[in-house]
PDB file of C-alpha atoms in Angstrom:
ATOM      1  CA  MET Q   1      22.643  19.608  39.196  1.00 41.00           C
ATOM      2  CA  ARG Q   2      22.450  16.609  41.513  1.00 41.00           C
ATOM      3  CA  ARG Q   3      24.880  13.802  40.329  1.00 45.00           C
ATOM      4  CA  ALA Q   4      25.214  10.188  41.243  1.00 47.00           C
ATOM      5  CA  GLY Q   5      28.648   8.813  42.225  1.00 47.00           C
ATOM      6  CA  VAL Q   6      31.447   8.046  39.768  1.00 46.00           C
ATOM      7  CA  SER Q   7      31.962   4.469  39.084  1.00 53.00           C
ATOM      8  CA  ASP Q   8      34.971   3.210  40.992  1.00 56.00           C
ATOM      9  CA  ASP Q   9      36.696   1.495  37.961  1.00 66.00           C
ATOM     10  CA  LEU Q  10      37.442   4.051  35.280  1.00 69.00           C
ATOM     11  CA  ARG Q  11      40.285   1.994  34.068  1.00 72.00           C
ATOM     12  CA  SER Q  12      38.440   1.212  30.789  1.00 77.00           C
ATOM     13  CA  ILE Q  13      37.794   4.952  30.020  1.00 76.00           C
ATOM     14  CA  PRO Q  14      41.205   6.713  30.975  1.00 77.00           C
ATOM     15  CA  HIS Q  15      40.603   9.770  28.833  1.00 80.00           C
ATOM     16  CA  VAL Q  16      37.371  10.737  30.696  1.00 80.00           C
ATOM     17  CA  ASP Q  17      37.709  13.248  33.708  1.00 83.00           C
ATOM     18  CA  PRO Q  18      36.384  11.491  36.792  1.00 79.00           C
ATOM     19  CA  ALA Q  19      35.305  14.842  38.233  1.00 78.00           C
ATOM     20  CA  LEU Q  20      32.952  15.474  35.424  1.00 80.00           C
ATOM     21  CA  PHE Q  21      31.736  12.022  34.426  1.00 77.00           C
ATOM     22  CA  ALA Q  22      28.285  11.249  35.899  1.00 72.00           C
ATOM     23  CA  MET Q  23      26.150   7.924  36.029  1.00 71.00           C
ATOM     24  CA  PRO Q  24      22.851   8.672  34.913  1.00 70.00           C
ATOM     25  CA  ASP Q  25      20.748   9.438  37.980  1.00 72.00           C
ATOM     26  CA  ILE Q  26      17.032   8.620  38.389  1.00 70.00           C
ATOM     27  CA  ARG Q  27      16.687  11.039  41.175  1.00 72.00           C
ATOM     28  CA  ALA Q  28      17.466  13.926  38.835  1.00 67.00           C
ATOM     29  CA  LEU Q  29      14.029  13.195  36.894  1.00 68.00           C
ATOM     30  CA  LEU Q  30      12.018  13.918  40.251  1.00 68.00           C
ATOM     31  CA  PRO Q  31      12.048  17.738  40.428  1.00 69.00           C
ATOM     32  CA  ALA Q  32      10.944  19.249  43.871  1.00 67.00           C
ATOM     33  CA  LYS Q  33       8.461  21.645  42.573  1.00 79.00           C
ATOM     34  CA  PRO Q  34       6.869  20.032  39.305  1.00 84.00           C
ATOM     35  CA  SER Q  35       5.475  22.836  36.776  1.00 87.00           C
ATOM     36  CA  THR Q  36       1.953  23.496  37.253  1.00 89.00           C
ATOM     37  CA  HIS Q  37       1.366  26.187  34.198  1.00 93.00           C
ATOM     38  CA  ALA Q  38      -0.115  25.154  31.119  1.00 96.00           C
ATOM     39  CA  PRO Q  39       2.537  23.835  28.589  1.00 96.00           C
ATOM     40  CA  ARG Q  40       3.377  26.505  26.038  1.00 98.00           C
ATOM     41  CA  PHE Q  41       3.752  25.892  22.284  1.00 98.00           C
ATOM     42  CA  LEU Q  42       4.850  27.838  19.407  1.00 98.00           C
ATOM     43  CA  LEU Q  43       3.521  27.076  15.952  1.00 98.00           C
ATOM     44  CA  LEU Q  44       5.197  27.855  12.679  1.00 98.00           C
ATOM     45  CA  TYR Q  45       3.773  27.607   9.056  1.00 98.00           C
ATOM     46  CA  GLY Q  46       5.468  27.885   6.055  1.00 97.00           C
ATOM     47  CA  SER Q  47       3.132  29.796   3.264  1.00 97.00           C
ATOM     48  CA  LEU Q  48       2.008  33.279   2.918  1.00 96.00           C
ATOM     49  CA  ARG Q  49      -0.876  32.232   0.588  1.00 95.00           C
ATOM     50  CA  ASP Q  50      -4.491  33.673   1.704  1.00 94.00           C
ATOM     51  CA  ARG Q  51      -5.594  30.005   1.944  1.00 96.00           C
ATOM     52  CA  SER Q  52      -2.250  28.519   3.232  1.00 97.00           C
ATOM     53  CA  TYR Q  53      -2.825  24.913   4.074  1.00 98.00           C
ATOM     54  CA  SER Q  54       0.318  24.855   6.256  1.00 98.00           C
ATOM     55  CA  ARG Q  55      -1.250  27.488   8.318  1.00 98.00           C
ATOM     56  CA  LEU Q  56      -4.844  25.997   8.501  1.00 98.00           C
ATOM     57  CA  LEU Q  57      -2.924  22.689   9.697  1.00 98.00           C
ATOM     58  CA  ALA Q  58      -1.194  24.518  12.302  1.00 98.00           C
ATOM     59  CA  GLU Q  59      -4.283  26.195  13.353  1.00 98.00           C
ATOM     60  CA  GLU Q  60      -5.933  22.761  13.826  1.00 97.00           C
ATOM     61  CA  ALA Q  61      -2.878  21.653  15.720  1.00 97.00           C
ATOM     62  CA  ALA Q  62      -3.282  24.641  17.981  1.00 97.00           C
ATOM     63  CA  ARG Q  63      -7.003  23.870  18.692  1.00 97.00           C
ATOM     64  CA  LEU Q  64      -6.082  20.590  19.749  1.00 97.00           C
ATOM     65  CA  LEU Q  65      -3.325  21.595  22.028  1.00 97.00           C
ATOM     66  CA  ARG Q  66      -5.435  24.159  23.796  1.00 97.00           C
ATOM     67  CA  ALA Q  67      -8.052  21.356  24.233  1.00 96.00           C
ATOM     68  CA  MET Q  68      -5.629  19.240  25.959  1.00 95.00           C
ATOM     69  CA  GLY Q  69      -4.756  22.245  28.106  1.00 95.00           C
ATOM     70  CA  GLY Q  70      -2.128  23.732  26.402  1.00 96.00           C
ATOM     71  CA  GLU Q  71      -1.316  27.516  25.589  1.00 97.00           C
ATOM     72  CA  THR Q  72      -0.493  28.190  21.959  1.00 98.00           C
ATOM     73  CA  ARG Q  73       0.881  31.281  20.172  1.00 98.00           C
ATOM     74  CA  THR Q  74       1.380  31.206  16.021  1.00 98.00           C
ATOM     75  CA  PHE Q  75       3.808  33.287  14.546  1.00 98.00           C
ATOM     76  CA  ASP Q  76       2.799  35.195  11.417  1.00 98.00           C
ATOM     77  CA  PRO Q  77       5.677  35.171   9.120  1.00 97.00           C
ATOM     78  CA  ALA Q  78       4.515  38.156   6.969  1.00 97.00           C
ATOM     79  CA  GLY Q  79       7.139  40.784   6.767  1.00 97.00           C
ATOM     80  CA  LEU Q  80       9.944  38.430   8.265  1.00 97.00           C
ATOM     81  CA  PRO Q  81      13.135  39.373   6.234  1.00 97.00           C
ATOM     82  CA  ALA Q  82      15.648  37.090   4.642  1.00 96.00           C
ATOM     83  CA  VAL Q  83      18.101  35.725   6.950  1.00 95.00           C
ATOM     84  CA  ASP Q  84      21.025  38.269   7.388  1.00 93.00           C
ATOM     85  CA  GLY Q  85      18.636  40.590   5.298  1.00 94.00           C
ATOM     86  CA  ALA Q  86      18.196  42.770   8.436  1.00 95.00           C
ATOM     87  CA  PRO Q  87      19.577  43.256  11.965  1.00 93.00           C
ATOM     88  CA  ASP Q  88      18.731  41.095  14.756  1.00 92.00           C
ATOM     89  CA  ASP Q  89      16.613  43.750  16.316  1.00 94.00           C
ATOM     90  CA  HIS Q  90      14.197  43.755  13.390  1.00 97.00           C
ATOM     91  CA  PRO Q  91      10.630  43.761  14.884  1.00 97.00           C
ATOM     92  CA  LYS Q  92       9.678  40.308  13.420  1.00 98.00           C
ATOM     93  CA  VAL Q  93      12.811  38.891  14.159  1.00 97.00           C
ATOM     94  CA  SER Q  94      12.480  40.138  17.742  1.00 96.00           C
ATOM     95  CA  GLU Q  95       9.168  38.692  17.956  1.00 97.00           C
ATOM     96  CA  LEU Q  96       9.968  35.263  16.517  1.00 97.00           C
ATOM     97  CA  ARG Q  97      13.058  34.968  18.864  1.00 95.00           C
ATOM     98  CA  SER Q  98      10.930  35.987  21.933  1.00 95.00           C
ATOM     99  CA  LEU Q  99       8.327  33.585  21.079  1.00 97.00           C
ATOM    100  CA  ALA Q 100      11.101  30.917  20.644  1.00 95.00           C
ATOM    101  CA  GLN Q 101      12.144  31.611  24.376  1.00 94.00           C
ATOM    102  CA  TRP Q 102       8.815  31.535  25.736  1.00 95.00           C
ATOM    103  CA  ALA Q 103       7.804  28.352  24.200  1.00 96.00           C
ATOM    104  CA  GLU Q 104       8.553  24.919  25.817  1.00 96.00           C
ATOM    105  CA  GLY Q 105       7.549  22.945  22.746  1.00 97.00           C
ATOM    106  CA  MET Q 106       7.080  23.701  18.877  1.00 98.00           C
ATOM    107  CA  VAL Q 107       5.058  22.573  15.868  1.00 98.00           C
ATOM    108  CA  TRP Q 108       6.336  23.125  12.312  1.00 98.00           C
ATOM    109  CA  SER Q 109       3.924  22.763   9.677  1.00 98.00           C
ATOM    110  CA  SER Q 110       5.411  23.366   5.969  1.00 98.00           C
ATOM    111  CA  PRO Q 111       4.137  23.003   2.642  1.00 97.00           C
ATOM    112  CA  GLU Q 112       6.329  20.657   0.244  1.00 96.00           C
ATOM    113  CA  ARG Q 113       8.103  22.797  -2.378  1.00 94.00           C
ATOM    114  CA  HIS Q 114      10.107  20.948  -4.953  1.00 94.00           C
ATOM    115  CA  GLY Q 115      10.469  18.133  -2.759  1.00 94.00           C
ATOM    116  CA  ALA Q 116      11.419  20.101   0.286  1.00 95.00           C
ATOM    117  CA  MET Q 117      10.389  22.346   2.960  1.00 97.00           C
ATOM    118  CA  SER Q 118       9.370  25.816   1.751  1.00 97.00           C
ATOM    119  CA  GLY Q 119      12.019  28.605   1.934  1.00 96.00           C
ATOM    120  CA  LEU Q 120       9.922  30.561   4.310  1.00 97.00           C
ATOM    121  CA  MET Q 121       9.856  27.497   6.782  1.00 97.00           C
ATOM    122  CA  LYS Q 122      13.390  27.478   6.595  1.00 97.00           C
ATOM    123  CA  THR Q 123      13.934  31.322   6.858  1.00 97.00           C
ATOM    124  CA  GLN Q 124      11.920  31.159  10.116  1.00 97.00           C
ATOM    125  CA  ILE Q 125      14.068  28.357  11.495  1.00 96.00           C
ATOM    126  CA  ASP Q 126      17.330  30.187  10.457  1.00 96.00           C
ATOM    127  CA  TRP Q 127      16.392  33.295  12.545  1.00 96.00           C
ATOM    128  CA  ILE Q 128      16.142  31.186  15.678  1.00 94.00           C
ATOM    129  CA  PRO Q 129      19.724  31.033  16.939  1.00 89.00           C
ATOM    130  CA  LEU Q 130      21.155  28.009  18.715  1.00 84.00           C
ATOM    131  CA  SER Q 131      22.254  30.356  21.596  1.00 74.00           C
ATOM    132  CA  VAL Q 132      21.555  33.661  23.192  1.00 73.00           C
ATOM    133  CA  GLY Q 133      24.318  34.281  25.467  1.00 64.00           C
ATOM    134  CA  ALA Q 134      23.787  31.557  28.027  1.00 60.00           C
ATOM    135  CA  MET Q 135      20.424  30.910  27.012  1.00 66.00           C
ATOM    136  CA  ARG Q 136      19.611  28.297  24.164  1.00 80.00           C
ATOM    137  CA  PRO Q 137      16.154  29.166  22.882  1.00 82.00           C
ATOM    138  CA  THR Q 138      15.398  25.647  21.541  1.00 91.00           C
ATOM    139  CA  GLN Q 139      17.525  23.087  23.274  1.00 90.00           C
ATOM    140  CA  GLY Q 140      15.292  20.500  25.220  1.00 91.00           C
ATOM    141  CA  LYS Q 141      12.055  21.600  23.937  1.00 95.00           C
ATOM    142  CA  THR Q 142       9.783  19.440  22.344  1.00 96.00           C
ATOM    143  CA  LEU Q 143       9.026  19.472  18.564  1.00 98.00           C
ATOM    144  CA  ALA Q 144       6.282  17.963  16.290  1.00 98.00           C
ATOM    145  CA  VAL Q 145       6.683  18.073  12.453  1.00 98.00           C
ATOM    146  CA  MET Q 146       4.130  18.371   9.756  1.00 98.00           C
ATOM    147  CA  GLN Q 147       3.529  19.016   6.195  1.00 98.00           C
ATOM    148  CA  VAL Q 148       0.879  19.334   3.584  1.00 98.00           C
ATOM    149  CA  CYS Q 149       1.195  18.090   0.073  1.00 96.00           C
ATOM    150  CA  GLY Q 150      -0.287  19.216  -3.289  1.00 94.00           C
ATOM    151  CA  GLY Q 151      -0.296  15.886  -4.619  1.00 94.00           C
ATOM    152  CA  SER Q 152       0.217  12.432  -3.211  1.00 92.00           C
ATOM    153  CA  GLN Q 153       1.523  11.998   0.254  1.00 95.00           C
ATOM    154  CA  SER Q 154       5.148  12.311   0.605  1.00 93.00           C
ATOM    155  CA  PHE Q 155       7.579  12.841   3.782  1.00 96.00           C
ATOM    156  CA  ASN Q 156      10.107  15.000   2.268  1.00 95.00           C
ATOM    157  CA  ALA Q 157       9.456  18.196   4.064  1.00 97.00           C
ATOM    158  CA  VAL Q 158       9.181  16.272   7.515  1.00 97.00           C
ATOM    159  CA  ASN Q 159      12.220  14.408   7.169  1.00 97.00           C
ATOM    160  CA  GLN Q 160      14.099  17.645   6.610  1.00 97.00           C
ATOM    161  CA  LEU Q 161      12.386  19.186   9.481  1.00 98.00           C
ATOM    162  CA  ARG Q 162      13.559  16.324  11.717  1.00 97.00           C
ATOM    163  CA  VAL Q 163      17.031  16.926  10.686  1.00 96.00           C
ATOM    164  CA  LEU Q 164      16.788  20.553  11.602  1.00 96.00           C
ATOM    165  CA  GLY Q 165      14.818  19.844  14.928  1.00 96.00           C
ATOM    166  CA  ARG Q 166      17.852  17.484  16.007  1.00 93.00           C
ATOM    167  CA  TRP Q 167      20.282  20.049  14.739  1.00 93.00           C
ATOM    168  CA  MET Q 168      18.232  22.702  17.027  1.00 93.00           C
ATOM    169  CA  ARG Q 169      18.762  20.118  19.865  1.00 92.00           C
ATOM    170  CA  MET Q 170      15.156  19.891  20.284  1.00 94.00           C
ATOM    171  CA  LEU Q 171      13.366  16.447  21.413  1.00 95.00           C
ATOM    172  CA  THR Q 172      11.618  15.416  18.096  1.00 96.00           C
ATOM    173  CA  ILE Q 173       8.743  13.241  18.695  1.00 97.00           C
ATOM    174  CA  PRO Q 174       8.554  10.014  16.705  1.00 97.00           C
ATOM    175  CA  ASN Q 175       5.110  10.713  15.150  1.00 97.00           C
ATOM    176  CA  GLN Q 176       4.401  13.078  12.377  1.00 97.00           C
ATOM    177  CA  SER Q 177       1.751  14.108   9.997  1.00 97.00           C
ATOM    178  CA  SER Q 178       1.896  14.398   6.163  1.00 97.00           C
ATOM    179  CA  VAL Q 179      -1.425  15.239   4.482  1.00 97.00           C
ATOM    180  CA  ALA Q 180      -1.739  14.461   0.899  1.00 97.00           C
ATOM    181  CA  LYS Q 181      -3.989  16.604  -1.473  1.00 97.00           C
ATOM    182  CA  ALA Q 182      -4.298  19.018   1.141  1.00 96.00           C
ATOM    183  CA  TYR Q 183      -6.961  21.332  -0.874  1.00 96.00           C
ATOM    184  CA  GLN Q 184      -9.369  18.154  -0.376  1.00 97.00           C
ATOM    185  CA  GLU Q 185      -8.993  18.172   3.441  1.00 97.00           C
ATOM    186  CA  PHE Q 186     -10.244  21.324   4.523  1.00 97.00           C
ATOM    187  CA  ASP Q 187     -13.799  22.777   4.239  1.00 97.00           C
ATOM    188  CA  ASP Q 188     -14.850  26.331   2.859  1.00 97.00           C
ATOM    189  CA  GLY Q 189     -14.419  27.779   6.458  1.00 96.00           C
ATOM    190  CA  GLY Q 190     -10.791  26.605   6.836  1.00 96.00           C
ATOM    191  CA  ARG Q 191     -11.489  23.612   9.334  1.00 96.00           C
ATOM    192  CA  MET Q 192      -9.908  20.280   8.525  1.00 97.00           C
ATOM    193  CA  LYS Q 193     -12.592  17.620   7.568  1.00 97.00           C
ATOM    194  CA  PRO Q 194     -12.734  14.249   9.451  1.00 96.00           C
ATOM    195  CA  SER Q 195     -10.891  11.724   7.777  1.00 96.00           C
ATOM    196  CA  PRO Q 196      -7.530   9.542   8.763  1.00 96.00           C
ATOM    197  CA  PHE Q 197      -5.452  12.506   7.995  1.00 96.00           C
ATOM    198  CA  TYR Q 198      -7.262  14.474  10.862  1.00 96.00           C
ATOM    199  CA  ASP Q 199      -6.929  11.417  12.998  1.00 96.00           C
ATOM    200  CA  ARG Q 200      -3.302  11.397  12.568  1.00 97.00           C
ATOM    201  CA  VAL Q 201      -2.836  15.222  13.471  1.00 97.00           C
ATOM    202  CA  VAL Q 202      -4.800  14.302  16.743  1.00 97.00           C
ATOM    203  CA  ASP Q 203      -2.392  11.402  17.344  1.00 97.00           C
ATOM    204  CA  VAL Q 204       0.469  13.657  16.691  1.00 98.00           C
ATOM    205  CA  MET Q 205      -0.711  16.471  19.007  1.00 97.00           C
ATOM    206  CA  GLU Q 206      -1.499  14.076  21.820  1.00 97.00           C
ATOM    207  CA  GLU Q 207       2.027  12.430  21.592  1.00 97.00           C
ATOM    208  CA  LEU Q 208       3.710  16.116  21.582  1.00 98.00           C
ATOM    209  CA  MET Q 209       1.752  16.873  24.779  1.00 97.00           C
ATOM    210  CA  LYS Q 210       2.683  13.612  26.339  1.00 96.00           C
ATOM    211  CA  PHE Q 211       6.392  14.090  25.688  1.00 95.00           C
ATOM    212  CA  LYS Q 212       6.131  17.637  26.921  1.00 96.00           C
ATOM    213  CA  LEU Q 213       4.341  16.875  30.113  1.00 94.00           C
ATOM    214  CA  LEU Q 214       7.022  14.042  30.762  1.00 91.00           C
ATOM    215  CA  THR Q 215      10.047  15.960  29.763  1.00 91.00           C
ATOM    216  CA  ARG Q 216       9.587  19.788  30.654  1.00 89.00           C
ATOM    217  CA  ASP Q 217      10.679  19.572  34.211  1.00 88.00           C
ATOM    218  CA  VAL Q 218      13.831  17.351  33.433  1.00 86.00           C
ATOM    219  CA  ALA Q 219      14.800  18.861  30.146  1.00 84.00           C
ATOM    220  CA  PRO Q 220      18.064  20.238  31.553  1.00 81.00           C
ATOM    221  CA  TYR Q 221      19.131  16.947  32.819  1.00 83.00           C
ATOM    222  CA  LEU Q 222      18.181  15.078  29.502  1.00 84.00           C
ATOM    223  CA  VAL Q 223      20.379  17.568  27.447  1.00 83.00           C
ATOM    224  CA  ASP Q 224      23.364  17.786  29.873  1.00 83.00           C
ATOM    225  CA  ARG Q 225      26.576  16.703  28.173  1.00 84.00           C
ATOM    226  CA  TYR Q 226      29.934  15.702  29.492  1.00 86.00           C
ATOM    227  CA  SER Q 227      31.874  17.445  26.759  1.00 87.00           C
ATOM    228  CA  GLU Q 228      29.935  20.932  27.624  1.00 83.00           C
ATOM    229  CA  ARG Q 229      30.743  20.360  31.360  1.00 86.00           C
ATOM    230  CA  LYS Q 230      34.253  19.771  30.448  1.00 90.00           C
ATOM    231  CA  GLU Q 231      34.519  22.984  28.331  1.00 86.00           C
ATOM    232  CA  SER Q 232      32.793  24.828  31.033  1.00 85.00           C
ATOM    233  CA  ALA Q 233      35.387  23.670  33.445  1.00 88.00           C
ATOM    234  CA  GLU Q 234      38.209  24.334  31.164  1.00 88.00           C
ATOM    235  CA  ALA Q 235      36.996  27.978  30.644  1.00 85.00           C
ATOM    236  CA  LEU Q 236      36.613  28.477  34.353  1.00 86.00           C
ATOM    237  CA  MET Q 237      40.306  27.304  34.870  1.00 86.00           C
ATOM    238  CA  ARG Q 238      41.427  29.700  32.188  1.00 86.00           C
ATOM    239  CA  ARG Q 239      39.531  32.397  33.875  1.00 87.00           C
ATOM    240  CA  VAL Q 240      41.154  31.696  37.288  1.00 84.00           C
ATOM    241  CA  ASP Q 241      44.484  31.451  35.801  1.00 82.00           C
ATOM    242  CA  GLN Q 242      44.512  34.948  33.935  1.00 83.00           C
ATOM    243  CA  ALA Q 243      43.062  36.326  37.316  1.00 84.00           C
ATOM    244  CA  ALA Q 244      45.896  35.008  39.079  1.00 82.00           C
ATOM    245  CA  ILE Q 245      48.334  36.685  36.659  1.00 75.00           C
TER     246      ILE Q 245
END
């Protein structure tokens, strides 16, 4: 990655390695070949009910993203085993992980259960590893979080999803959706009715698309860390030393 010159005066930060310290460089935000393919989004939902409102909400989100020029895939969690209850090459685990690597952004839609996200929602996220070899399936990818409520509006599930998004090193957008009394907000065909709740979903997907377009070509730069550069340099030096023995 292209780096700007290090400041001449490093006396105030003596514990920083000058060779690995980099000033933010605006030129790194100008890729030579910007992406031209449709932004790719994976949608996860957290209920297996026949009329799952978290799934219906995710489907509305997918329609909006496609209308804005995105490509979407929705993971069906039916048959996904409990975390550590099956090997990593289980077909549903492999499918989920493949989709996570394919996606450039995600939408997480969960029901609120006992004041929290559903266990199924957490299971899906827990099956996505922080790293696979040198690959990080979620780092630098954009995320939108949504929840459906059986009663009055709350934000317990989306708040938890935000914590997980940050832990997965995702760029979680500021806006979010919480649909109160979800059973009233969808018609018999499973489509969301016109309402302020629907308008908020439009807002969230619009913001997700904007953040994706702004960041997808510069995500490696945005998530590049001094501590990781230092760790990689130290590991390289150890390998060199071992090879010289």
